[in-house]
Coordinates of C-alpha atoms in Angstrom, one line a residue:
M108 CA 58.2 137.2 96.6
S109 CA 60.0 136.9 99.9
S110 CA 59.2 133.2 100.1
D111 CA 60.7 132.7 96.6
L112 CA 63.8 134.6 97.7
L113 CA 64.1 132.5 100.9
R114 CA 63.7 129.3 98.9
Q115 CA 66.4 130.4 96.5
L116 CA 68.8 131.3 99.4
L117 CA 68.1 127.9 101.0
H118 CA 69.1 126.1 97.8
N119 CA 72.1 128.4 97.2
Q120 CA 75.2 126.5 97.9
L121 CA 77.3 129.6 98.2
V122 CA 75.2 130.8 101.0
W123 CA 75.4 127.5 102.8
S124 CA 79.2 127.5 102.3
I125 CA 79.5 131.0 103.8
L126 CA 77.3 130.0 106.8
L127 CA 79.4 126.9 107.4
I128 CA 82.7 128.8 107.3
V129 CA 81.5 131.6 109.5
G130 CA 80.0 129.0 112.0
V131 CA 83.2 126.9 112.2
V132 CA 85.4 129.9 112.5
L133 CA 83.2 131.5 115.2
A134 CA 83.0 128.2 117.2
R135 CA 86.7 127.7 116.9
Y136 CA 87.4 131.2 118.2
L137 CA 85.0 131.0 121.1
L138 CA 86.4 127.6 122.2
S139 CA 90.0 128.9 121.9
Q140 CA 89.1 131.9 124.0
M141 CA 87.4 129.7 126.6
F142 CA 90.5 127.5 126.9
K143 CA 92.9 130.5 127.1
N144 CA 90.8 131.9 130.0
S145 CA 90.7 128.6 131.8
S146 CA 93.0 127.6 134.8
W147 CA 94.5 124.6 133.0
A148 CA 98.3 124.3 132.5
R149 CA 99.7 126.1 129.5
Q150 CA 100.7 122.8 127.8
D151 CA 97.1 121.5 128.2
I152 CA 95.6 124.7 126.8
R153 CA 97.8 124.5 123.7
R154 CA 96.9 120.9 123.1
R155 CA 93.1 121.6 123.4
I156 CA 93.4 124.6 121.1
H157 CA 95.3 122.5 118.6
M158 CA 92.6 119.8 118.7
V159 CA 89.8 122.4 118.2
H160 CA 91.6 123.9 115.2
N161 CA 92.2 120.5 113.5
F162 CA 88.6 119.3 114.2
G163 CA 87.2 122.6 112.9
N164 CA 89.3 122.3 109.7
L165 CA 88.0 118.8 109.2
V166 CA 84.4 119.8 109.7
M167 CA 84.8 122.7 107.3
V168 CA 86.4 120.5 104.6
V169 CA 83.8 117.7 104.9
G170 CA 80.9 120.2 105.0
L171 CA 82.1 122.1 101.9
F172 CA 82.6 118.8 100.1
A173 CA 79.0 117.7 101.0
I174 CA 77.6 121.0 99.9
W175 CA 79.4 121.1 96.5
V176 CA 79.5 117.3 95.8
S177 CA 77.1 117.5 92.8
E178 CA 79.0 120.4 91.2
L179 CA 82.3 118.7 92.0
R180 CA 81.1 115.6 90.3
D181 CA 80.1 117.4 87.2
F182 CA 83.3 119.5 87.3
A183 CA 85.4 116.3 87.6
L184 CA 83.7 114.8 84.6
S185 CA 84.3 117.9 82.6
I186 CA 88.0 118.1 83.3
A187 CA 88.8 114.4 82.8
A188 CA 91.3 115.3 80.1
F189 CA 93.2 117.5 82.6
S190 CA 93.4 114.9 85.4
V191 CA 97.1 114.2 84.9
A192 CA 97.9 117.9 85.2
I193 CA 95.8 118.3 88.3
V194 CA 97.5 115.3 90.0
I195 CA 100.9 116.7 89.3
A196 CA 99.9 120.2 90.5
L197 CA 98.5 118.7 93.8
R198 CA 101.3 116.3 94.3
D199 CA 103.0 118.3 97.1
V200 CA 99.7 118.9 98.9
V201 CA 98.8 115.2 98.7
Q202 CA 102.3 114.3 100.0
C203 CA 101.9 116.7 103.0
L204 CA 98.4 115.3 103.7
V205 CA 99.6 111.7 103.6
G206 CA 102.7 112.7 105.7
G207 CA 100.4 114.2 108.3
I208 CA 98.3 111.0 108.5
Y209 CA 101.5 109.0 108.7
Q210 CA 102.9 111.0 111.6
A211 CA 99.5 110.9 113.4
S212 CA 99.4 107.1 113.1
M213 CA 103.1 106.8 114.3
R214 CA 102.6 109.2 117.2
S215 CA 106.3 110.1 117.0
F216 CA 105.7 113.4 118.8
T217 CA 102.9 115.6 120.2
I218 CA 102.5 119.3 121.1
G219 CA 105.2 120.5 123.4
D220 CA 107.8 117.8 122.5
W221 CA 111.3 118.7 121.5
V222 CA 112.1 117.1 118.1
R223 CA 114.7 117.1 115.4
I224 CA 113.3 116.8 111.9
G225 CA 116.3 116.5 109.5
D226 CA 118.5 119.5 110.4
Q227 CA 115.6 121.4 112.1
F228 CA 115.6 121.3 115.9
G229 CA 112.7 122.8 118.0
E230 CA 109.7 122.5 120.2
V231 CA 106.4 121.5 118.5
I232 CA 103.9 124.3 119.0
D233 CA 101.4 123.3 116.2
N234 CA 100.7 120.3 114.0
N235 CA 98.0 120.1 111.3
W236 CA 97.3 118.0 108.3
L237 CA 99.8 119.9 106.0
S238 CA 102.6 121.2 108.2
T239 CA 104.3 121.2 111.6
T240 CA 105.3 124.4 113.3
L241 CA 108.4 124.4 115.5
L242 CA 109.8 127.0 117.8
E243 CA 113.5 126.7 117.0
I244 CA 115.9 125.7 119.7
D245 CA 119.7 126.1 119.2
P246 CA 121.2 122.7 120.2
H247 CA 124.5 124.5 120.8
G248 CA 123.0 127.4 122.8
L249 CA 122.4 125.2 125.8
G250 CA 121.9 127.9 128.3
N251 CA 119.3 129.9 126.3
G252 CA 117.4 127.2 124.4
Y253 CA 115.0 129.1 122.1
T254 CA 116.3 131.3 119.3
G255 CA 113.0 133.1 118.7
T256 CA 112.7 131.7 115.1
T257 CA 109.5 129.9 114.1
L258 CA 109.9 127.0 111.6
Y259 CA 107.2 125.8 109.3
V260 CA 108.0 122.2 108.2
P261 CA 105.8 120.6 105.5
N262 CA 104.6 117.1 106.5
S263 CA 106.0 115.6 103.3
V264 CA 109.5 115.6 105.0
F265 CA 108.4 112.7 107.2
F266 CA 109.0 110.4 104.2
S267 CA 112.4 111.7 103.4
Q268 CA 114.0 112.8 106.7
S269 CA 114.3 111.1 110.1
V270 CA 112.3 112.4 113.1
K271 CA 114.0 112.3 116.5
N272 CA 112.0 112.9 119.7
L273 CA 114.4 114.7 122.0
N274 CA 111.9 115.4 124.8
F275 CA 114.2 114.0 127.5
M276 CA 116.8 116.7 126.6
R277 CA 114.6 119.3 128.1
R278 CA 116.2 118.7 131.5
Y279 CA 119.4 116.6 131.3
I280 CA 121.7 116.1 128.3
E281 CA 125.0 114.2 127.6
H282 CA 127.2 117.2 126.9
T283 CA 130.6 116.7 125.2
F284 CA 133.2 119.3 124.6
S285 CA 136.9 119.4 123.8
I286 CA 139.9 121.6 124.7
V287 CA 142.8 121.8 122.2
R288 CA 146.3 122.8 123.3
E289 CA 149.4 123.0 121.3
S290 CA 151.8 120.2 122.2
K291 CA 155.0 121.6 123.7
G292 CA 156.8 118.4 124.7
Q293 CA 155.1 118.0 128.0
N294 CA 153.0 115.0 129.1
P295 CA 149.4 116.0 128.8
F296 CA 148.2 113.3 131.2
V297 CA 149.6 115.2 134.2
V298 CA 146.4 117.4 134.1
K299 CA 144.0 114.4 133.9
Q300 CA 143.6 113.9 137.7
F301 CA 143.3 117.6 138.4
I302 CA 140.6 118.0 135.7
T303 CA 138.8 114.8 136.9
D304 CA 138.6 116.1 140.4
R305 CA 137.3 119.5 139.1
V306 CA 134.6 117.9 137.0
L307 CA 133.4 115.6 139.8
Q308 CA 133.3 118.6 142.1
Y309 CA 131.1 120.6 139.6
C310 CA 128.8 117.5 139.1
E311 CA 128.4 116.6 142.8
S312 CA 125.4 118.9 143.4
F313 CA 123.2 117.1 140.8
K314 CA 124.8 113.6 140.8
D315 CA 121.9 111.8 142.5
V316 CA 119.2 113.5 140.5
A317 CA 121.1 112.8 137.2
E318 CA 121.3 109.1 138.1
R319 CA 117.5 108.9 138.8
Y320 CA 116.7 110.8 135.6
C321 CA 119.0 108.4 133.7
K322 CA 117.1 105.4 135.2
L323 CA 113.8 107.1 134.2
I324 CA 114.9 107.4 130.6
E325 CA 116.1 103.8 130.6
N326 CA 112.7 102.5 131.9
R327 CA 110.6 104.5 129.5
M328 CA 112.7 103.8 126.4
G329 CA 113.6 100.2 127.2
V330 CA 117.3 100.8 126.6
E331 CA 120.4 100.8 128.8
L332 CA 122.2 104.1 128.7
A333 CA 125.9 104.8 129.5
S334 CA 126.9 105.7 133.0
T335 CA 126.3 109.2 134.3
E336 CA 130.0 109.3 135.5
P337 CA 132.0 112.0 133.6
K338 CA 134.4 110.6 130.9
I339 CA 137.8 112.2 130.3
E340 CA 140.0 111.2 127.5
F341 CA 143.0 112.4 125.5
R342 CA 143.9 112.2 121.9
T343 CA 145.9 114.1 119.3
S344 CA 144.7 116.1 116.4
D345 CA 145.7 115.8 112.8
I346 CA 148.4 118.5 113.3
G347 CA 149.8 117.0 116.5
H348 CA 147.9 119.1 119.1
D349 CA 146.7 117.6 122.4
V350 CA 142.9 117.3 122.6
L351 CA 141.2 116.8 125.9
T352 CA 137.6 115.5 125.5
I353 CA 135.1 115.6 128.4
T354 CA 131.7 114.0 128.4
L355 CA 129.2 114.5 131.3
F356 CA 125.5 114.0 131.9
C357 CA 124.3 117.3 133.4
P358 CA 121.3 119.7 133.5
R359 CA 120.9 121.5 130.1
E360 CA 121.1 124.9 131.7
A361 CA 124.4 124.1 133.5
A362 CA 126.2 122.6 130.6
T363 CA 127.8 125.8 129.3
E364 CA 128.7 127.1 132.7
I365 CA 130.5 123.8 133.6
E366 CA 132.3 123.8 130.2
Q367 CA 133.6 127.3 130.9
K368 CA 134.7 126.5 134.4
V369 CA 136.6 123.3 133.3
T370 CA 138.2 125.2 130.4
E371 CA 139.4 127.9 132.8
D372 CA 140.8 125.3 135.3
F373 CA 142.6 123.6 132.4
Y374 CA 144.4 126.7 131.3
R375 CA 145.1 127.8 134.9
F376 CA 146.8 124.5 135.4
W377 CA 149.2 125.1 132.5
Y378 CA 149.6 128.9 132.6
G379 CA 148.3 130.1 136.0
N380 CA 148.1 129.3 139.7
T381 CA 146.0 126.3 140.7
G382 CA 146.1 127.3 144.3
S383 CA 148.2 124.4 145.6
N384 CA 149.8 121.1 144.5
T385 CA 147.2 119.2 146.5
E386 CA 144.4 120.9 144.5
A387 CA 146.0 119.6 141.4
G388 CA 145.9 116.1 142.7
Q389 CA 149.6 116.2 143.4
A390 CA 150.1 114.6 140.0
A391 CA 152.3 117.3 138.7
T392 CA 153.3 120.9 139.3
P393 CA 151.7 123.4 136.9
V394 CA 153.9 124.2 134.0
K395 CA 154.8 127.8 133.2
N396 CA 155.2 128.6 129.5

């Protein structure tokens, strides 16, 4: 009696399926815990856990397919009339699967990279066959970086939207900001030398490091980037206001602080006390309005 029961269990595909799923989940959990308790760097731990999860999912899918292949074959024959409906129903899943294979072959990013997928901008924290998980980063919140929002992007978007790897933005960025002032008949260029001196002063502490980092990016990407020297230019808006635009290559964390300091210096030149005419580059005396 017991031997017959055992024989039935050994030939029961449902039992084998449950054993396979439990075994894969248990092995994946044990390996993940072992990696988390290791002394490796956090980035390496996340990559290894990601590999274990993907490999476990692959083993589970292949194993279940092997267990149920005979039933699936009979089932496929019995639903031949509904094949078109099934293809339509699984279209999104197939697109995500193919998109995952496409991304893996292109190697456009890996775990820990900063990427922009369409309008979504974040750090890749997980990537499987169907979706990519991003920890959102606000490109305008340069001082804080992470917003605390987790984005789940289906892999099918890789066929319809561009993918930009922004990993080099983690340290230094080309930051551009503008200051708009109502034109009151004065020559706006009298402030240019003063602002230029201020920007150079704020960038002096990291100038050498910025140049080396720019060279590193050029060597790895095989392109020639613009100079790391700050760029200051004037233009007018559609309604006749003076627009001062400043572009500088600086550490990401310092971008907002430098922008605020330069903006404060600009308005102090026109409306406040700059300290001395020498400090203003002796180009002009601050205008009181």
